């Protein structure tokens, strides 16, 4: 069995106001070719298909066109998609009735029965080229409010969901390797500053890697954008995003994971063979300077000297540029001067970061150059404000409460989806 694990496409995403559609097209075309070239049996997408709960029509068109193409060209291919924290569960599942349920499974949320998470309804048997069932996917989506207790104990409760899924899989499909999906932040993994939206699951921001039972052959994760292995022992991996979703990700090597499961099942769980296939970067990310910061005049000289080969292709494939400037005095015309220096160059100035020498304003901690508001997390702003007002760190219960509020606000217009999901969501399988 050859399973291709990918995640965090964020279709519909914009980078500082610039559309990413051309990059997504390049990635999806590459992915479609890779599925054929590598004779993939199943594609597993571990959440954050879309960037928002109400994605633009173009983003939905992209997904449907991709699915139609790969299913048509690869008659043996199965596709398993689960929802992430950016996806609206019912929106994600919308095309499912039009698709062959034997080949495509879309679970926007963990299905429920009698109001409780029902992981036994997440099982997807995978068939190999010979038509035999060779593995099972426990397609667990991002846990939604109500799936887990809110007052702590989230890891334990989610661990029980994974254990129940594994138990159901081994009783229905004895002896077959079981792959689980997940969309969450596992403690100890590397986050991308200001890129992934923090999540609260069962009262915890990061879950222990111990929630995945040792009996799982592989855990296909989404949410963190850096491709990385999480736990030793069981193979637990983040596929990572297909290309940088923020400037912070510009030095990553983006990839998909090709997971090969041994054909014969042993009493012990066979460790899967994992090959990372690097994704060609559709658009270059430049930073001026490469490290550190430049004084305004030096930055303008560097931009004037910037030599970028003219690109025959359209504007949406021009490199993104970030300029980091050290400011000792206000420079209200900086952006205009930077734009002038770049005039006629085939590059997109996505972001200008200004570092200030002073101790910073009301929220500066006085020890380092003040970071821009878009570089510090909301929780850090909250903590700094608390220290400024009360001269102490906020107590952990207060931070937890703040993070809850933040997650609720971020979930925002998810609410309609959630109501629909808690009341009427029953899975066909
Ligand atoms: Mn996510």
Coordinates of C-alpha atoms and ligand atoms in Angstrom, one line a residue:
X1 CA 0.0 0.0 0.0
X2 CA 1.3 3.4 -1.0
X3 CA -0.2 6.3 0.8
X4 CA 0.6 9.9 0.1
X5 CA 0.2 12.2 3.2
X6 CA -0.3 15.9 2.7
X7 CA -1.9 18.7 4.7
X8 CA -2.4 22.5 5.2
X9 CA -3.1 23.5 1.6
X10 CA -5.0 26.7 2.8
X11 CA -6.7 27.1 -0.6
X12 CA -7.9 30.7 -0.9
X13 CA -5.1 32.1 1.3
X14 CA -3.7 35.5 0.6
X15 CA -0.2 36.6 1.6
X16 CA -0.3 40.3 2.7
X17 CA -3.0 40.9 0.1
X18 CA -1.5 38.9 -2.7
X19 CA -3.4 36.0 -4.2
X20 CA -1.9 32.5 -4.0
X21 CA -4.1 30.9 -6.7
X22 CA -1.3 30.4 -9.2
X23 CA 0.9 28.8 -6.6
X24 CA -1.9 26.4 -5.6
X25 CA -2.5 25.5 -9.2
X26 CA 1.2 24.7 -9.6
X27 CA 1.2 22.6 -6.4
X28 CA -2.0 20.7 -7.3
X29 CA -0.7 20.0 -10.8
X30 CA 2.5 18.7 -9.3
X31 CA 0.6 16.6 -6.8
X32 CA -1.6 15.1 -9.5
X33 CA 1.5 14.1 -11.5
X34 CA 3.2 12.7 -8.3
X35 CA 0.1 10.6 -7.5
X36 CA 0.3 9.0 -11.0
X37 CA 4.1 8.7 -11.1
X38 CA 4.4 7.1 -7.6
X39 CA 1.4 4.7 -8.2
X40 CA -0.2 6.0 -5.1
X41 CA -3.1 3.9 -3.7
X42 CA -4.5 6.6 -1.3
X43 CA -4.2 10.3 -0.8
X44 CA -4.6 11.4 2.8
X45 CA -5.2 15.1 3.4
X46 CA -4.9 16.0 7.1
X47 CA -6.9 19.2 7.3
X48 CA -6.9 22.9 6.4
X49 CA -7.9 22.3 2.9
X50 CA -9.2 25.8 2.8
X51 CA -7.9 28.9 4.6
X52 CA -11.3 30.1 5.8
X53 CA -14.6 28.6 6.6
X54 CA -16.2 30.5 3.7
X55 CA -13.5 30.0 1.0
X56 CA -13.7 31.9 -2.3
X57 CA -15.4 30.2 -5.1
X58 CA -12.1 29.9 -7.0
X59 CA -10.6 27.9 -4.1
X60 CA -13.5 25.4 -4.1
X61 CA -13.3 25.1 -7.9
X62 CA -9.6 24.3 -7.5
X63 CA -10.4 21.4 -5.1
X64 CA -13.2 20.0 -7.2
X65 CA -11.2 20.2 -10.4
X66 CA -8.2 18.5 -8.7
X67 CA -10.3 15.7 -7.2
X68 CA -12.1 15.1 -10.5
X69 CA -8.8 14.9 -12.4
X70 CA -6.9 12.6 -10.1
X71 CA -9.9 10.2 -9.6
X72 CA -10.3 10.1 -13.4
X73 CA -6.7 9.5 -14.2
X74 CA -6.0 7.0 -11.4
X75 CA -8.8 4.4 -11.3
X76 CA -7.5 2.7 -8.2
X77 CA -7.0 5.9 -6.2
X78 CA -8.8 6.6 -2.9
X79 CA -8.9 10.0 -1.3
X80 CA -9.4 10.7 2.4
X81 CA -9.9 14.3 3.5
X82 CA -10.4 15.5 7.1
X83 CA -11.3 19.0 8.3
X84 CA -8.8 21.3 10.0
X85 CA -9.4 24.3 12.3
X86 CA -9.6 26.6 9.3
X87 CA -12.2 24.5 7.5
X88 CA -15.9 24.7 8.0
X89 CA -17.0 21.1 8.4
X90 CA -20.2 21.2 6.5
X91 CA -18.7 23.4 3.8
X92 CA -15.8 20.9 3.3
X93 CA -18.2 17.9 3.1
X94 CA -20.5 19.7 0.6
X95 CA -19.3 17.8 -2.5
X96 CA -19.3 14.3 -0.9
X97 CA -22.8 13.3 -2.2
X98 CA -21.6 13.9 -5.7
X99 CA -18.5 11.7 -5.2
X100 CA -18.2 7.9 -5.2
X101 CA -18.2 7.1 -1.5
X102 CA -16.1 4.0 -2.1
X103 CA -13.3 6.2 -3.4
X104 CA -13.6 9.6 -1.6
X105 CA -14.2 10.2 2.1
X106 CA -14.5 13.7 3.4
X107 CA -15.0 14.1 7.2
X108 CA -15.1 17.8 8.1
X109 CA -15.5 17.0 11.8
X110 CA -15.5 13.9 14.0
X111 CA -18.9 12.3 13.5
X112 CA -21.2 12.0 16.4
X113 CA -23.7 9.5 17.6
X114 CA -26.2 10.4 20.3
X115 CA -24.3 13.6 20.7
X116 CA -21.0 11.9 21.4
X117 CA -17.9 11.6 19.2
X118 CA -18.2 8.3 17.3
X119 CA -14.7 7.4 16.1
X120 CA -15.9 4.0 14.9
X121 CA -17.6 5.9 12.1
X122 CA -14.3 7.3 10.9
X123 CA -12.9 4.1 9.4
X124 CA -12.0 3.9 5.8
X125 CA -10.7 0.6 4.4
X126 CA -8.1 1.1 1.7
X127 CA -7.8 -1.4 -1.2
X128 CA -4.6 -2.1 -3.0
X129 CA -4.1 -2.5 -6.8
X130 CA -5.3 -6.1 -6.5
X131 CA -8.6 -5.0 -4.9
X132 CA -7.8 -6.4 -1.5
X133 CA -8.2 -4.4 1.7
X134 CA -4.6 -3.7 2.7
X135 CA -4.9 -1.0 5.4
X136 CA -7.4 1.1 7.3
X137 CA -7.5 4.9 7.8
X138 CA -9.1 6.2 11.0
X139 CA -10.0 9.6 9.6
X140 CA -10.1 11.8 12.7
X141 CA -10.7 15.5 11.9
X142 CA -9.8 18.5 14.1
X143 CA -11.8 18.2 17.3
X144 CA -14.6 20.7 17.6
X145 CA -16.0 22.3 20.7
X146 CA -18.1 19.7 22.5
X147 CA -16.0 16.8 21.3
X148 CA -13.8 17.0 24.3
X149 CA -14.2 18.4 27.9
X150 CA -13.3 22.1 28.0
X151 CA -11.9 22.1 31.6
X152 CA -8.7 20.3 31.0
X153 CA -8.1 16.6 30.4
X154 CA -8.2 17.2 26.6
X155 CA -5.2 15.0 25.9
X156 CA -6.7 12.1 27.8
X157 CA -10.1 12.4 26.1
X158 CA -8.6 12.7 22.7
X159 CA -6.4 9.7 23.4
X160 CA -9.5 7.7 24.2
X161 CA -11.0 8.7 20.8
X162 CA -7.8 7.5 19.0
X163 CA -7.8 4.3 21.1
X164 CA -11.5 3.7 20.3
X165 CA -10.8 4.2 16.6
X166 CA -7.9 1.7 16.7
X167 CA -10.0 -0.8 18.6
X168 CA -12.9 -0.5 16.2
X169 CA -10.4 -0.9 13.2
X170 CA -8.7 -4.0 14.6
X171 CA -12.0 -5.7 15.4
X172 CA -13.5 -4.9 12.0
X173 CA -10.3 -5.5 10.0
X174 CA -8.1 -7.8 12.0
X175 CA -4.4 -7.9 11.3
X176 CA -4.4 -4.8 9.0
X177 CA -2.2 -1.8 9.6
X178 CA -4.2 1.2 10.9
X179 CA -3.3 4.8 9.9
X180 CA -4.8 7.7 11.9
X181 CA -5.2 11.3 10.9
X182 CA -5.2 14.3 13.2
X183 CA -5.3 18.0 13.0
X184 CA -3.8 19.5 16.2
X185 CA -0.7 20.9 17.8
X186 CA 1.4 18.1 19.4
X187 CA 3.6 19.3 22.2
X188 CA 7.3 19.6 21.4
X189 CA 6.8 20.1 17.6
X190 CA 8.1 23.2 15.9
X191 CA 5.6 26.0 15.3
X192 CA 5.9 28.7 12.6
X193 CA 5.8 32.1 14.4
X194 CA 2.6 34.0 13.6
X195 CA 1.6 31.5 10.9
X196 CA -0.6 28.7 12.4
X197 CA -3.6 30.0 14.2
X198 CA -3.4 28.7 17.8
X199 CA -6.0 26.1 18.7
X200 CA -7.6 25.1 22.0
X201 CA -8.6 21.5 22.2
X202 CA -10.2 20.2 25.4
X203 CA -8.7 23.1 27.4
X204 CA -5.2 22.5 26.1
X205 CA -3.2 24.3 23.4
X206 CA -0.7 21.5 22.7
X207 CA -1.6 17.8 23.1
X208 CA 0.8 15.1 24.3
X209 CA 2.2 12.8 21.5
X210 CA 1.2 10.0 24.0
X211 CA -2.4 10.3 22.8
X212 CA -1.6 8.1 19.8
X213 CA -1.7 4.4 20.7
X214 CA 1.4 2.4 19.9
X215 CA -0.8 0.1 17.8
X216 CA -1.1 2.7 15.0
X217 CA 1.2 2.1 12.0
X218 CA 1.4 5.8 11.1
X219 CA -0.2 9.1 12.2
X220 CA -0.8 11.6 9.4
X221 CA -1.0 15.0 11.0
X222 CA -1.9 18.5 9.8
X223 CA -1.8 21.9 11.4
X224 CA 1.9 22.8 11.9
X225 CA 3.3 24.0 8.6
X226 CA 6.9 22.6 9.0
X227 CA 7.2 19.1 7.7
X228 CA 8.4 17.2 10.8
X229 CA 8.5 13.9 12.6
X230 CA 7.0 14.2 16.1
X231 CA 7.4 11.0 18.1
X232 CA 9.9 8.2 18.2
X233 CA 8.5 4.7 18.1
X234 CA 5.2 5.2 16.4
X235 CA 5.7 7.1 13.1
X236 CA 3.9 10.4 13.8
X237 CA 4.5 13.1 11.2
X238 CA 3.3 16.5 10.1
X239 CA 3.2 16.7 6.3
X240 CA 3.6 20.5 6.4
X241 CA 2.2 23.1 4.1
X242 CA 2.9 22.8 0.3
X243 CA 4.7 26.1 0.2
X244 CA 5.3 29.0 2.6
X245 CA 2.1 30.4 4.1
X246 CA 4.0 33.2 5.7
X247 CA 7.5 34.7 5.6
X248 CA 8.4 32.7 8.6
X249 CA 8.2 29.5 6.5
X250 CA 10.4 30.7 3.7
X251 CA 13.4 28.5 4.7
X252 CA 11.4 25.3 5.0
X253 CA 11.7 22.4 2.7
X254 CA 8.1 21.6 1.8
X255 CA 7.3 18.0 1.0
X256 CA 4.6 15.3 1.0
X257 CA 5.2 12.0 2.8
X258 CA 4.9 8.8 0.8
X259 CA 4.1 6.0 3.3
X260 CA 4.7 2.5 2.1
X261 CA 3.2 -0.3 4.2
X262 CA 4.5 -3.8 3.9
X263 CA 2.1 -6.0 1.9
X264 CA 2.1 -8.9 4.4
X265 CA 0.9 -8.3 7.9
X266 CA 3.0 -9.5 10.7
X267 CA 2.0 -10.0 14.3
X268 CA 4.1 -7.0 15.1
X269 CA 3.2 -3.7 13.5
X270 CA 5.4 -3.3 10.5
X271 CA 7.1 0.0 10.6
X272 CA 6.2 1.9 7.4
X273 CA 8.8 3.1 5.0
X274 CA 8.6 6.9 4.7
X275 CA 9.9 8.8 1.8
X276 CA 9.7 12.6 1.7
X277 CA 9.1 14.0 -1.8
X278 CA 10.1 17.6 -2.0
X279 CA 7.6 20.0 -3.6
X280 CA 9.0 22.4 -6.1
X281 CA 8.5 25.9 -4.7
X282 CA 6.2 27.7 -7.1
X283 CA 7.3 31.2 -6.1
X284 CA 10.6 32.4 -4.6
X285 CA 10.7 34.2 -1.2
X286 CA 13.4 36.9 -0.9
X287 CA 14.5 38.8 2.1
X288 CA 16.6 42.0 2.1
X289 CA 18.9 41.7 3.9
X290 CA 19.3 37.9 4.1
X291 CA 19.7 38.3 7.9
X292 CA 19.3 41.1 10.3
X293 CA 18.2 44.6 9.2
X294 CA 19.5 47.5 7.1
X295 CA 19.3 51.3 7.7
X296 CA 16.8 52.9 5.3
X297 CA 19.4 54.3 2.9
X298 CA 21.2 51.0 2.8
X299 CA 17.9 49.1 2.2
X300 CA 17.1 51.4 -0.7
X301 CA 20.5 50.9 -2.2
X302 CA 20.1 47.1 -1.8
X303 CA 16.7 47.2 -3.5
X304 CA 18.0 49.4 -6.3
X305 CA 20.9 46.9 -6.9
X306 CA 18.5 43.9 -6.7
X307 CA 18.8 42.0 -9.9
X308 CA 15.9 39.7 -10.7
X309 CA 15.7 37.9 -14.0
X310 CA 12.6 39.0 -15.9
X311 CA 9.9 36.3 -15.7
X312 CA 7.9 35.4 -18.8
X313 CA 5.1 34.1 -16.7
X314 CA 2.3 36.1 -15.2
X315 CA 2.5 38.4 -12.2
X316 CA 1.2 35.9 -9.7
X317 CA 4.4 33.9 -10.0
X318 CA 6.8 36.8 -9.3
X319 CA 8.9 36.5 -6.1
X320 CA 7.7 37.7 -2.8
X321 CA 10.0 40.2 -1.0
X322 CA 10.4 41.1 2.6
X323 CA 12.5 44.1 3.6
X324 CA 13.7 44.5 7.1
X325 CA 14.7 48.0 8.1
X326 CA 16.3 49.3 11.3
X327 CA 14.8 52.6 12.2
X328 CA 16.4 55.1 14.5
X329 CA 13.9 57.8 13.7
X330 CA 10.4 57.9 12.1
X331 CA 10.5 57.4 8.4
X332 CA 7.0 58.2 7.1
X333 CA 8.0 58.1 3.4
X334 CA 9.9 54.8 3.7
X335 CA 7.3 52.7 1.9
X336 CA 7.2 55.2 -1.0
X337 CA 11.0 55.2 -1.3
X338 CA 11.2 51.4 -1.2
X339 CA 8.5 51.1 -3.9
X340 CA 10.3 53.6 -6.0
X341 CA 13.6 51.6 -5.7
X342 CA 11.7 48.5 -6.9
X343 CA 9.9 50.3 -9.8
X344 CA 9.9 48.0 -12.8
X345 CA 11.4 45.0 -11.0
X346 CA 9.4 41.8 -11.3
X347 CA 9.0 41.3 -7.6
X348 CA 6.2 41.7 -5.1
X349 CA 6.9 43.6 -1.9
X350 CA 4.9 41.7 0.6
X351 CA 6.1 43.1 3.8
X352 CA 8.2 45.8 5.3
X353 CA 9.3 45.1 8.8
X354 CA 10.6 48.0 10.8
X355 CA 12.8 47.3 13.9
X356 CA 13.1 50.1 16.3
X357 CA 16.1 50.8 18.5
X358 CA 14.2 52.1 21.4
X359 CA 12.7 50.3 24.4
X360 CA 9.4 50.2 22.6
X361 CA 6.1 51.7 23.4
X362 CA 3.6 50.8 26.1
X363 CA 3.9 47.0 25.5
X364 CA 7.7 46.9 25.0
X365 CA 9.5 44.8 27.7
X366 CA 12.5 47.2 27.6
X367 CA 15.0 44.4 26.9
X368 CA 15.0 44.0 23.2
X369 CA 14.1 45.9 20.1
X370 CA 10.3 46.3 19.9
X371 CA 8.7 43.8 17.6
X372 CA 5.8 44.7 15.3
X373 CA 2.4 43.8 16.5
X374 CA 2.1 41.2 13.7
X375 CA 5.2 39.5 15.1
X376 CA 4.1 38.8 18.6
X377 CA 1.3 36.5 19.5
X378 CA -1.9 37.8 21.0
X379 CA -1.1 35.8 24.1
X380 CA 2.2 37.6 24.4
X381 CA 0.6 41.0 23.9
X382 CA -1.8 40.0 26.7
X383 CA 1.0 38.9 29.0
X384 CA 3.0 42.1 28.3
X385 CA -0.1 44.3 29.0
X386 CA -0.6 42.4 32.3
X387 CA 3.0 42.9 33.3
X388 CA 2.8 46.6 32.5
X389 CA -0.4 47.1 34.5
X390 CA 0.2 44.8 37.4
X391 CA 4.0 44.1 37.3
X392 CA 3.4 40.4 37.5
X393 CA 2.9 37.7 34.9
X394 CA -0.7 36.8 34.3
X395 CA -1.7 33.6 36.3
X396 CA -2.0 30.5 34.1
X397 CA -5.8 30.3 34.6
X398 CA -6.1 33.8 33.2
X399 CA -3.9 33.0 30.2
X400 CA -6.0 29.9 29.6
X401 CA -9.2 32.0 29.7
X402 CA -7.7 34.4 27.3
X403 CA -6.7 31.6 24.9
X404 CA -10.2 30.2 25.1
X405 CA -11.6 33.6 24.1
X406 CA -9.1 33.9 21.4
X407 CA -10.0 30.5 19.9
X408 CA -13.7 31.4 20.1
X409 CA -13.1 34.7 18.3
X410 CA -10.9 32.9 15.7
X411 CA -13.6 30.3 15.2
X412 CA -15.9 33.3 14.5
X413 CA -18.4 32.5 11.8
X414 CA -17.8 28.8 12.3
X415 CA -20.9 29.0 14.5
X416 CA -23.5 28.1 11.9
X417 CA -21.4 25.2 10.8
X418 CA -21.1 24.0 14.4
X419 CA -24.8 24.0 15.1
X420 CA -25.4 22.1 11.9
X421 CA -22.7 19.6 12.8
X422 CA -23.8 19.0 16.4
X423 CA -27.5 18.4 15.4
X424 CA -27.6 16.6 12.1
X425 CA -24.3 15.1 11.4
X426 CA -24.5 11.3 10.9
X427 CA -22.0 9.5 8.7
X428 CA -23.2 7.1 6.0
X429 CA -20.5 4.5 6.7
Ligands
LIG1 MN1 -4.6 24.2 11.2

